Amino acid sequence: MARFPTIEDVAREASVSRQTVSNVLNAPDIVREETRERVRDVIDRLGYHPHASARRLRSQYSSTIAIRMDPITNGISGSILDRFLHDLTARAAERGMRVLLFTATDPADELAQLRALRDGADVDAVVITSTYYGDPRIPWLIDAGMPFVSFGRPWGEEHAESPDHRWVDVDGFAGVLDATRHLIGRGIRRIGFLGWPAGSATGDDRRRGWTTAMREQFDLTDHELELLTVRVEESVPGARMAVEKLLPLRLVDALVCVSDSVALGAMMAVTEAGRRGFPVIGFDNTPVAKAVGLSSVDQRTDEIAATALDLLMGEQGHRVLTADEVTERSAHRLVAPKLIVRRSSHLTVVEEAGSDPGGN
Amino acid sequence: MARFPTIEDVAREASVSRQTVSNVLNAPDIVREETRERVRDVIDRLGYHPHASARRLRSQYSSTIAIRMDPITNGISGSILDRFLHDLTARAAERGMRVLLFTATDPADELAQLRALRDGADVDAVVITSTYYGDPRIPWLIDAGMPFVSFGRPWGEEHAESPDHRWVDVDGFAGVLDATRHLIGRGIRRIGFLGWPAGSATGDDRRRGWTTAMREQFDLTDHELELLTVRVEESVPGARMAVEKLLPLRLVDALVCVSDSVALGAMMAVTEAGRRGFPVIGFDNTPVAKAVGLSSVDQRTDEIAATALDLLMGEQGHRVLTADEVTERSAHRLVAPKLIVRRSSHLTVVEEAGSDPGGN
DNA sequence: GCGGTGGGTTTGATCGTTCAAACCCTGCGA
DNA sequence: TCGCAGGGTTTGAACGATCAAACCCACCGC
């Protein structure tokens, strides 16, 4: 392989110094216009690209964000993280950042990996996903002074309000509220909620969207709402069996679901029972939802990715901000999801419209 | 943030030279044991990690592999690439390699991205996926002298046999052959094939697995095989409708499918028609297959990832091999997939066993 | 006693860039 | 005329590692 041109080659060819070439690239406004043009021409002609490692070595910025590739493909909803990953990569590129993947076998290993990435000056920041209660990564990252943002709220953690922990999350409450209102708007009254066992922060938050929508329209007690709720584990067959039992009771005329997995189970039960026109709405807008025509609440991963970068680098910046540069107001953000309406929530069978954030 | 220790700090502390520290890390066998131990102790004590960019600058290796994050989440099978990505990252780490993501809006943009990555000396090699007929990336990469491996055969391309183009692919033929034999072994004779429209290289290859298995057992003409074949586009509802029409004809007693998407459609039709005990087998072993109990042919992404790295770096190497270091024999590999049996292909309803490559 | 050998270690140069400071020039006011 | 400001450019050093060659020294054979 032929040697690539260096900044030195460009400088010589353009009859300027190395530093001037560097300035053309990094601070074009301090270079006289004529010089700038000339240097740019040479850069194009030689096909020069700065050597990333040399730049990183000198500037001490890696312009790289690390994210863990999670092994857990939790049911059918795992693909959200993949969509997020894609969008994060695209958005990061717009800001001159790269995304580096890593994997870990367990939490301890993950911390070791993070330490190595930091010490090797390989990454400027980390994006963490799937946070959980008492997540050890968070104090570690704060302590290590490593900038990070989490996709997921720190439910009930001490750092929830602190700018030390920047986070972005999906407003599950708002999403389910929308979905429920959508069904109410179609004239349905007896809308059930198919959720996870109580106690899951995310699940409870989503259910609150449903209870709020139901209460604002109908006069229901907590007890009545509880009767309209079915709770199952996150699994397709489990949900299917639960709904098979529920349908003959004729208690509800539609179901808002906490996830696409359980919604898929519900749909299968509904189909099998021959109850066409019984609306079901899922949550996550996974490819499966798209494939089977299931209405679902879309997480808008692109919006989340863009927001994560805003939190890390500021609205405009091209550099990762350290924790002490972040103010409380700019450290947390909820992204409102968007209901995608498909056949499963129409009373009449209608194909969805062509343009649809759910994919192609 | 406090400054990290450099190789210089370690050297001073251990009373040796920089180079000796470097040797302890990169060529431990040439250092006297006593010295090695002493240096290792100091490294541990100071928590030293080599500065990745400095190393890359000097050594001209980036130890990084780039892969494009594909925007196309083609139906429900998009998740295979994600599993591959995860496995590739894990396997690469074992060999001291990192995986860097990038995205592109179109083929031209992808080439531009690749060029920038190469010129910036950011990556040593590229993994490309979703290759297609006449893929412009392949000649470009060969021409640019950039080492690469593709996940996917170059169907009918000139480079198919050349060591210039290293590739690994799933042996769809063998997978479908297995699946069909599995059904034959269960005593089923009239096994249909649900495929894609003729002309797709991957689809035709998979169908050949079915025809071979059927021929070796039963005496069937091409025409008869054609009658047992149903062809649909890659979509759940399309497959469902096709199978809805097929079932009443009572021509077939089971279906082997070209993908999980169409298999899912088939399953839905079967369920709706109340034909319990009508086996369906998919291909890809997506999370959805796992979730709904669909037997499926698993692509073994981990095996593929490991093989891709073998092709790039040699069986043992810790360095990417350039194209001219590769011999013809070591440039291509087919990975045999593995049938995962679930409820959908049992005549009696039986849950699958606990340990299952399909996830958790 | 002297040259040769080879394992183990050190030394100086180098990778390609940016930082910090110096430099050069022109214009302007005192 | 001189000093000074300041835009534009150049120069030398530094970032932290590895490469290539030199070095040291104990040992061996003749």
mmCIF file of C-alpha atoms in Angstrom, chain B residues 15-300:
data_model
loop_
_atom_site.group_PDB
_atom_site.id
_atom_site.type_symbol
_atom_site.label_atom_id
_atom_site.label_comp_id
_atom_site.label_asym_id
_atom_site.label_seq_id
_atom_site.Cartn_x
_atom_site.Cartn_y
_atom_site.Cartn_z
ATOM 1 C CA SER B 15 14.420 0.931 36.804
ATOM 2 C CA VAL B 16 14.383 -0.253 33.229
ATOM 3 C CA SER B 17 14.090 1.463 29.886
ATOM 4 C CA ARG B 18 10.932 2.296 28.003
ATOM 5 C CA GLN B 19 11.641 -0.336 25.466
ATOM 6 C CA THR B 20 11.855 -3.079 28.050
ATOM 7 C CA VAL B 21 8.429 -2.152 29.328
ATOM 8 C CA SER B 22 7.192 -2.206 25.780
ATOM 9 C CA ASN B 23 8.716 -5.634 25.320
ATOM 10 C CA VAL B 24 7.077 -6.973 28.441
ATOM 11 C CA LEU B 25 3.777 -6.089 26.847
ATOM 12 C CA ASN B 26 4.396 -6.975 23.241
ATOM 13 C CA ALA B 27 7.100 -9.637 23.262
ATOM 14 C CA PRO B 28 7.275 -10.991 26.803
ATOM 15 C CA ASP B 29 9.378 -13.992 25.823
ATOM 16 C CA ILE B 30 12.445 -11.953 25.009
ATOM 17 C CA VAL B 31 12.589 -10.392 28.470
ATOM 18 C CA ARG B 32 14.362 -12.140 31.352
ATOM 19 C CA GLU B 33 11.825 -13.608 33.708
ATOM 20 C CA GLU B 34 12.931 -11.652 36.758
ATOM 21 C CA THR B 35 12.745 -8.352 34.909
ATOM 22 C CA ARG B 36 9.408 -9.256 33.441
ATOM 23 C CA GLU B 37 7.909 -9.941 36.844
ATOM 24 C CA ARG B 38 9.222 -6.707 38.260
ATOM 25 C CA VAL B 39 7.852 -4.667 35.372
ATOM 26 C CA ARG B 40 4.507 -6.414 35.562
ATOM 27 C CA ASP B 41 4.224 -5.571 39.217
ATOM 28 C CA VAL B 42 4.839 -1.921 38.545
ATOM 29 C CA ILE B 43 2.331 -1.956 35.692
ATOM 30 C CA ASP B 44 -0.315 -3.373 37.973
ATOM 31 C CA ARG B 45 0.553 -1.054 40.822
ATOM 32 C CA LEU B 46 0.362 2.090 38.726
ATOM 33 C CA GLY B 47 -2.617 0.816 36.751
ATOM 34 C CA TYR B 48 -0.838 1.460 33.515
ATOM 35 C CA HIS B 49 -2.558 0.904 30.167
ATOM 36 C CA PRO B 50 -0.800 1.750 26.926
ATOM 37 C CA HIS B 51 -2.171 4.773 25.145
ATOM 38 C CA ALA B 52 -3.955 3.278 22.185
ATOM 39 C CA SER B 53 -3.512 6.250 19.880
ATOM 40 C CA ALA B 54 0.195 6.529 20.511
ATOM 41 C CA ARG B 55 0.633 2.888 19.791
ATOM 42 C CA ARG B 56 -1.389 3.132 16.628
ATOM 43 C CA LEU B 57 0.486 6.165 15.427
ATOM 44 C CA ARG B 58 3.828 4.477 15.772
ATOM 45 C CA SER B 59 2.927 0.982 14.764
ATOM 46 C CA GLN B 60 0.586 1.952 11.947
ATOM 47 C CA TYR B 61 -1.951 -0.611 13.084
ATOM 48 C CA SER B 62 -5.278 0.555 14.359
ATOM 49 C CA SER B 63 -6.382 -2.816 15.689
ATOM 50 C CA THR B 64 -9.829 -1.779 14.628
ATOM 51 C CA ILE B 65 -12.356 -3.276 12.268
ATOM 52 C CA ALA B 66 -15.108 -1.196 10.755
ATOM 53 C CA ILE B 67 -18.568 -2.438 10.033
ATOM 54 C CA ARG B 68 -21.518 -0.623 8.633
ATOM 55 C CA MET B 69 -24.611 -0.432 10.707
ATOM 56 C CA ASP B 70 -27.284 -1.142 8.180
ATOM 57 C CA PRO B 71 -30.374 1.022 8.322
ATOM 58 C CA ILE B 72 -32.490 -1.632 6.663
ATOM 59 C CA THR B 73 -34.216 -3.637 9.337
ATOM 60 C CA ASN B 74 -35.605 -5.932 6.729
ATOM 61 C CA GLY B 75 -38.675 -7.297 8.372
ATOM 62 C CA ILE B 76 -38.136 -9.393 11.396
ATOM 63 C CA SER B 77 -34.898 -10.915 10.251
ATOM 64 C CA GLY B 78 -32.835 -7.771 10.642
ATOM 65 C CA SER B 79 -31.827 -8.961 14.049
ATOM 66 C CA ILE B 80 -29.416 -11.475 12.594
ATOM 67 C CA LEU B 81 -27.026 -8.759 11.706
ATOM 68 C CA ASP B 82 -27.318 -7.477 15.225
ATOM 69 C CA ARG B 83 -26.481 -10.839 16.679
ATOM 70 C CA PHE B 84 -23.591 -11.049 14.281
ATOM 71 C CA LEU B 85 -22.444 -7.633 15.387
ATOM 72 C CA HIS B 86 -22.503 -8.665 18.990
ATOM 73 C CA ASP B 87 -20.602 -11.853 18.363
ATOM 74 C CA LEU B 88 -18.113 -10.130 16.139
ATOM 75 C CA THR B 89 -17.370 -7.594 18.834
ATOM 76 C CA ALA B 90 -16.848 -10.302 21.427
ATOM 77 C CA ARG B 91 -14.654 -12.410 19.188
ATOM 78 C CA ALA B 92 -12.670 -9.421 18.050
ATOM 79 C CA ALA B 93 -11.961 -8.457 21.634
ATOM 80 C CA GLU B 94 -10.481 -11.902 22.219
ATOM 81 C CA ARG B 95 -8.009 -11.134 19.482
ATOM 82 C CA GLY B 96 -7.231 -7.632 20.655
ATOM 83 C CA MET B 97 -9.399 -6.000 18.052
ATOM 84 C CA ARG B 98 -12.074 -3.369 18.326
ATOM 85 C CA VAL B 99 -15.174 -2.841 16.277
ATOM 86 C CA LEU B 100 -15.999 0.613 15.031
ATOM 87 C CA LEU B 101 -19.400 1.406 13.593
ATOM 88 C CA PHE B 102 -20.288 3.637 10.755
ATOM 89 C CA THR B 103 -23.383 4.412 8.742
ATOM 90 C CA ALA B 104 -23.969 5.550 5.238
ATOM 91 C CA THR B 105 -26.931 6.950 3.393
ATOM 92 C CA ASP B 106 -26.225 5.209 0.080
ATOM 93 C CA PRO B 107 -23.551 3.154 -1.677
ATOM 94 C CA ALA B 108 -21.612 6.187 -2.838
ATOM 95 C CA ASP B 109 -21.616 7.587 0.661
ATOM 96 C CA GLU B 110 -20.474 4.241 1.972
ATOM 97 C CA LEU B 111 -17.462 4.306 -0.284
ATOM 98 C CA ALA B 112 -16.661 7.828 0.836
ATOM 99 C CA GLN B 113 -16.874 6.725 4.453
ATOM 100 C CA LEU B 114 -14.635 3.785 3.806
ATOM 101 C CA ARG B 115 -12.129 6.013 2.117
ATOM 102 C CA ALA B 116 -12.077 8.400 5.049
ATOM 103 C CA LEU B 117 -11.661 5.544 7.497
ATOM 104 C CA ARG B 118 -8.808 4.147 5.529
ATOM 105 C CA ASP B 119 -7.078 7.457 4.951
ATOM 106 C CA GLY B 120 -7.434 8.388 8.581
ATOM 107 C CA ALA B 121 -5.748 5.079 9.353
ATOM 108 C CA ASP B 122 -8.642 4.406 11.642
ATOM 109 C CA VAL B 123 -9.244 0.825 10.668
ATOM 110 C CA ASP B 124 -7.207 -2.124 9.534
ATOM 111 C CA ALA B 125 -10.034 -3.981 7.907
ATOM 112 C CA VAL B 126 -13.686 -3.864 7.040
ATOM 113 C CA VAL B 127 -16.481 -6.350 7.378
ATOM 114 C CA ILE B 128 -19.204 -5.902 4.825
ATOM 115 C CA THR B 129 -22.627 -7.445 4.964
ATOM 116 C CA SER B 130 -25.602 -7.692 2.633
ATOM 117 C CA THR B 131 -23.547 -8.045 -0.485
ATOM 118 C CA TYR B 132 -25.444 -8.032 -3.718
ATOM 119 C CA TYR B 133 -24.889 -8.756 -7.349
ATOM 120 C CA GLY B 134 -22.459 -6.272 -8.839
ATOM 121 C CA ASP B 135 -21.640 -4.784 -5.459
ATOM 122 C CA PRO B 136 -19.313 -1.840 -6.165
ATOM 123 C CA ARG B 137 -17.693 -2.060 -2.768
ATOM 124 C CA ILE B 138 -15.846 -5.215 -3.629
ATOM 125 C CA PRO B 139 -13.733 -3.948 -6.531
ATOM 126 C CA TRP B 140 -13.211 -0.731 -4.647
ATOM 127 C CA LEU B 141 -11.899 -2.468 -1.571
ATOM 128 C CA ILE B 142 -9.689 -4.767 -3.589
ATOM 129 C CA ASP B 143 -8.383 -1.840 -5.538
ATOM 130 C CA ALA B 144 -7.761 0.241 -2.443
ATOM 131 C CA GLY B 145 -5.810 -2.634 -0.958
ATOM 132 C CA MET B 146 -7.997 -2.559 2.088
ATOM 133 C CA PRO B 147 -8.363 -5.943 3.778
ATOM 134 C CA PHE B 148 -11.961 -7.012 4.085
ATOM 135 C CA VAL B 149 -14.217 -9.977 4.514
ATOM 136 C CA SER B 150 -17.824 -10.221 3.523
ATOM 137 C CA PHE B 151 -20.610 -11.972 5.344
ATOM 138 C CA GLY B 152 -22.317 -13.304 2.265
ATOM 139 C CA ARG B 153 -21.103 -15.035 -0.860
ATOM 140 C CA PRO B 154 -20.462 -13.045 -4.020
ATOM 141 C CA TRP B 155 -23.082 -14.882 -6.018
ATOM 142 C CA GLY B 156 -21.809 -15.384 -9.501
ATOM 143 C CA GLU B 157 -19.108 -12.763 -9.268
ATOM 144 C CA GLU B 158 -15.721 -12.978 -10.822
ATOM 145 C CA HIS B 159 -13.985 -12.770 -7.477
ATOM 146 C CA ALA B 160 -15.885 -15.658 -5.949
ATOM 147 C CA GLU B 161 -12.929 -18.017 -6.043
ATOM 148 C CA SER B 162 -10.170 -15.479 -5.697
ATOM 149 C CA PRO B 163 -8.350 -14.950 -2.410
ATOM 150 C CA ASP B 164 -8.771 -11.233 -3.067
ATOM 151 C CA HIS B 165 -12.269 -11.535 -1.796
ATOM 152 C CA ARG B 166 -12.484 -13.327 1.516
ATOM 153 C CA TRP B 167 -15.984 -14.355 2.459
ATOM 154 C CA VAL B 168 -17.950 -16.436 4.905
ATOM 155 C CA ASP B 169 -21.531 -17.454 4.453
ATOM 156 C CA VAL B 170 -24.250 -19.598 5.863
ATOM 157 C CA ASP B 171 -24.818 -22.866 4.137
ATOM 158 C CA GLY B 172 -28.493 -22.377 3.478
ATOM 159 C CA PHE B 173 -28.604 -25.528 1.418
ATOM 160 C CA ALA B 174 -27.388 -27.668 4.309
ATOM 161 C CA GLY B 175 -29.710 -25.949 6.760
ATOM 162 C CA VAL B 176 -32.861 -26.535 4.791
ATOM 163 C CA LEU B 177 -31.707 -30.057 3.960
ATOM 164 C CA ASP B 178 -31.520 -30.753 7.694
ATOM 165 C CA ALA B 179 -34.867 -29.189 8.386
ATOM 166 C CA THR B 180 -36.551 -31.218 5.686
ATOM 167 C CA ARG B 181 -34.920 -34.460 6.826
ATOM 168 C CA HIS B 182 -36.100 -33.709 10.324
ATOM 169 C CA LEU B 183 -39.704 -33.645 9.131
ATOM 170 C CA ILE B 184 -39.214 -36.724 6.965
ATOM 171 C CA GLY B 185 -37.797 -38.448 10.033
ATOM 172 C CA ARG B 186 -41.031 -37.694 11.819
ATOM 173 C CA GLY B 187 -42.895 -39.628 9.201
ATOM 174 C CA ILE B 188 -44.232 -36.738 7.179
ATOM 175 C CA ARG B 189 -44.230 -37.176 3.434
ATOM 176 C CA ARG B 190 -46.003 -34.270 1.821
ATOM 177 C CA ILE B 191 -43.711 -31.438 2.813
ATOM 178 C CA GLY B 192 -44.119 -28.159 0.992
ATOM 179 C CA PHE B 193 -41.641 -25.351 0.534
ATOM 180 C CA LEU B 194 -42.603 -21.735 1.174
ATOM 181 C CA GLY B 195 -40.003 -19.671 -0.621
ATOM 182 C CA TRP B 196 -39.296 -16.365 -2.235
ATOM 183 C CA PRO B 197 -39.850 -15.651 -5.912
ATOM 184 C CA ALA B 198 -37.350 -17.594 -8.017
ATOM 185 C CA GLY B 199 -34.165 -15.790 -8.958
ATOM 186 C CA SER B 200 -32.926 -14.817 -5.538
ATOM 187 C CA ALA B 201 -29.582 -16.528 -5.052
ATOM 188 C CA THR B 202 -30.056 -17.109 -1.347
ATOM 189 C CA GLY B 203 -33.612 -18.273 -1.777
ATOM 190 C CA ASP B 204 -32.774 -20.680 -4.586
ATOM 191 C CA ASP B 205 -29.897 -22.112 -2.581
ATOM 192 C CA ARG B 206 -32.182 -22.798 0.343
ATOM 193 C CA ARG B 207 -34.818 -24.371 -1.830
ATOM 194 C CA ARG B 208 -32.198 -26.676 -3.250
ATOM 195 C CA GLY B 209 -31.784 -28.074 0.250
ATOM 196 C CA TRP B 210 -35.434 -28.982 0.289
ATOM 197 C CA THR B 211 -35.484 -30.468 -3.210
ATOM 198 C CA THR B 212 -32.423 -32.561 -2.409
ATOM 199 C CA ALA B 213 -33.922 -33.964 0.764
ATOM 200 C CA MET B 214 -37.211 -34.714 -0.946
ATOM 201 C CA ARG B 215 -35.540 -36.393 -3.897
ATOM 202 C CA GLU B 216 -33.258 -38.558 -1.836
ATOM 203 C CA GLN B 217 -36.296 -39.957 -0.031
ATOM 204 C CA PHE B 218 -39.136 -39.849 -2.495
ATOM 205 C CA ASP B 219 -39.141 -40.197 -6.210
ATOM 206 C CA LEU B 220 -40.274 -36.784 -7.344
ATOM 207 C CA THR B 221 -40.007 -34.976 -10.647
ATOM 208 C CA ASP B 222 -39.116 -31.332 -10.985
ATOM 209 C CA HIS B 223 -42.679 -30.668 -11.873
ATOM 210 C CA GLU B 224 -44.010 -32.343 -8.760
ATOM 211 C CA LEU B 225 -41.560 -30.392 -6.638
ATOM 212 C CA GLU B 226 -42.727 -27.215 -8.294
ATOM 213 C CA LEU B 227 -46.293 -28.049 -7.333
ATOM 214 C CA LEU B 228 -45.263 -28.379 -3.716
ATOM 215 C CA THR B 229 -43.606 -24.949 -3.791
ATOM 216 C CA VAL B 230 -45.305 -21.696 -2.898
ATOM 217 C CA ARG B 231 -43.500 -18.458 -3.619
ATOM 218 C CA VAL B 232 -44.194 -15.186 -1.841
ATOM 219 C CA GLU B 233 -42.422 -11.935 -1.153
ATOM 220 C CA GLU B 234 -40.637 -11.531 2.173
ATOM 221 C CA SER B 235 -43.583 -10.336 4.249
ATOM 222 C CA VAL B 236 -45.678 -11.742 7.043
ATOM 223 C CA PRO B 237 -49.147 -10.822 5.773
ATOM 224 C CA GLY B 238 -48.307 -11.917 2.226
ATOM 225 C CA ALA B 239 -47.201 -15.324 3.409
ATOM 226 C CA ARG B 240 -50.213 -15.599 5.609
ATOM 227 C CA MET B 241 -52.621 -14.989 2.785
ATOM 228 C CA ALA B 242 -50.841 -17.437 0.532
ATOM 229 C CA VAL B 243 -50.956 -20.161 3.143
ATOM 230 C CA GLU B 244 -54.574 -19.417 3.939
ATOM 231 C CA LYS B 245 -55.363 -20.303 0.354
ATOM 232 C CA LEU B 246 -53.049 -23.305 0.363
ATOM 233 C CA LEU B 247 -54.349 -25.100 3.425
ATOM 234 C CA PRO B 248 -57.846 -26.020 2.235
ATOM 235 C CA LEU B 249 -56.349 -27.790 -0.776
ATOM 236 C CA ARG B 250 -54.865 -30.398 1.565
ATOM 237 C CA LEU B 251 -51.841 -30.792 -0.713
ATOM 238 C CA VAL B 252 -49.208 -30.615 1.982
ATOM 239 C CA ASP B 253 -48.917 -31.674 5.607
ATOM 240 C CA ALA B 254 -45.989 -29.460 6.604
ATOM 241 C CA LEU B 255 -44.054 -26.434 5.408
ATOM 242 C CA VAL B 256 -40.365 -25.698 5.305
ATOM 243 C CA CYS B 257 -39.882 -21.957 4.888
ATOM 244 C CA VAL B 258 -37.186 -19.775 3.451
ATOM 245 C CA SER B 259 -37.309 -17.306 6.353
ATOM 246 C CA ASP B 260 -38.856 -16.709 9.733
ATOM 247 C CA SER B 261 -40.933 -13.883 8.333
ATOM 248 C CA VAL B 262 -42.822 -16.038 5.902
ATOM 249 C CA ALA B 263 -42.854 -18.872 8.435
ATOM 250 C CA LEU B 264 -44.541 -16.575 10.912
ATOM 251 C CA GLY B 265 -47.194 -15.750 8.340
ATOM 252 C CA ALA B 266 -47.626 -19.445 7.697
ATOM 253 C CA MET B 267 -47.957 -20.173 11.391
ATOM 254 C CA MET B 268 -50.610 -17.526 11.779
ATOM 255 C CA ALA B 269 -52.610 -19.001 8.937
ATOM 256 C CA VAL B 270 -52.210 -22.491 10.370
ATOM 257 C CA THR B 271 -53.308 -21.351 13.817
ATOM 258 C CA GLU B 272 -56.300 -19.505 12.456
ATOM 259 C CA ALA B 273 -57.335 -22.521 10.445
ATOM 260 C CA GLY B 274 -57.177 -24.613 13.588
ATOM 261 C CA ARG B 275 -54.682 -27.012 12.049
ATOM 262 C CA ARG B 276 -52.788 -27.897 15.215
ATOM 263 C CA GLY B 277 -50.007 -30.332 14.565
ATOM 264 C CA PHE B 278 -49.219 -28.923 11.123
ATOM 265 C CA PRO B 279 -45.440 -28.436 11.290
ATOM 266 C CA VAL B 280 -43.781 -25.237 10.123
ATOM 267 C CA ILE B 281 -40.054 -24.569 10.108
ATOM 268 C CA GLY B 282 -38.480 -21.160 9.589
ATOM 269 C CA PHE B 283 -35.009 -19.933 8.807
ATOM 270 C CA ASP B 284 -32.872 -17.469 10.812
ATOM 271 C CA ASN B 285 -33.945 -18.336 14.323
ATOM 272 C CA THR B 286 -34.951 -14.800 15.095
ATOM 273 C CA PRO B 287 -36.144 -13.819 18.564
ATOM 274 C CA VAL B 288 -39.665 -13.955 17.224
ATOM 275 C CA ALA B 289 -39.267 -17.616 16.318
ATOM 276 C CA LYS B 290 -38.097 -18.240 19.846
ATOM 277 C CA ALA B 291 -40.998 -16.238 21.251
ATOM 278 C CA VAL B 292 -43.735 -17.981 19.318
ATOM 279 C CA GLY B 293 -42.252 -21.473 19.453
ATOM 280 C CA LEU B 294 -41.323 -21.692 15.808
ATOM 281 C CA SER B 295 -38.695 -24.271 14.856
ATOM 282 C CA SER B 296 -36.050 -22.562 12.850
ATOM 283 C CA VAL B 297 -32.632 -22.949 11.268
ATOM 284 C CA ASP B 298 -30.129 -21.004 13.322
ATOM 285 C CA GLN B 299 -27.431 -19.107 11.490
ATOM 286 C CA ARG B 300 -24.870 -19.501 14.261
#
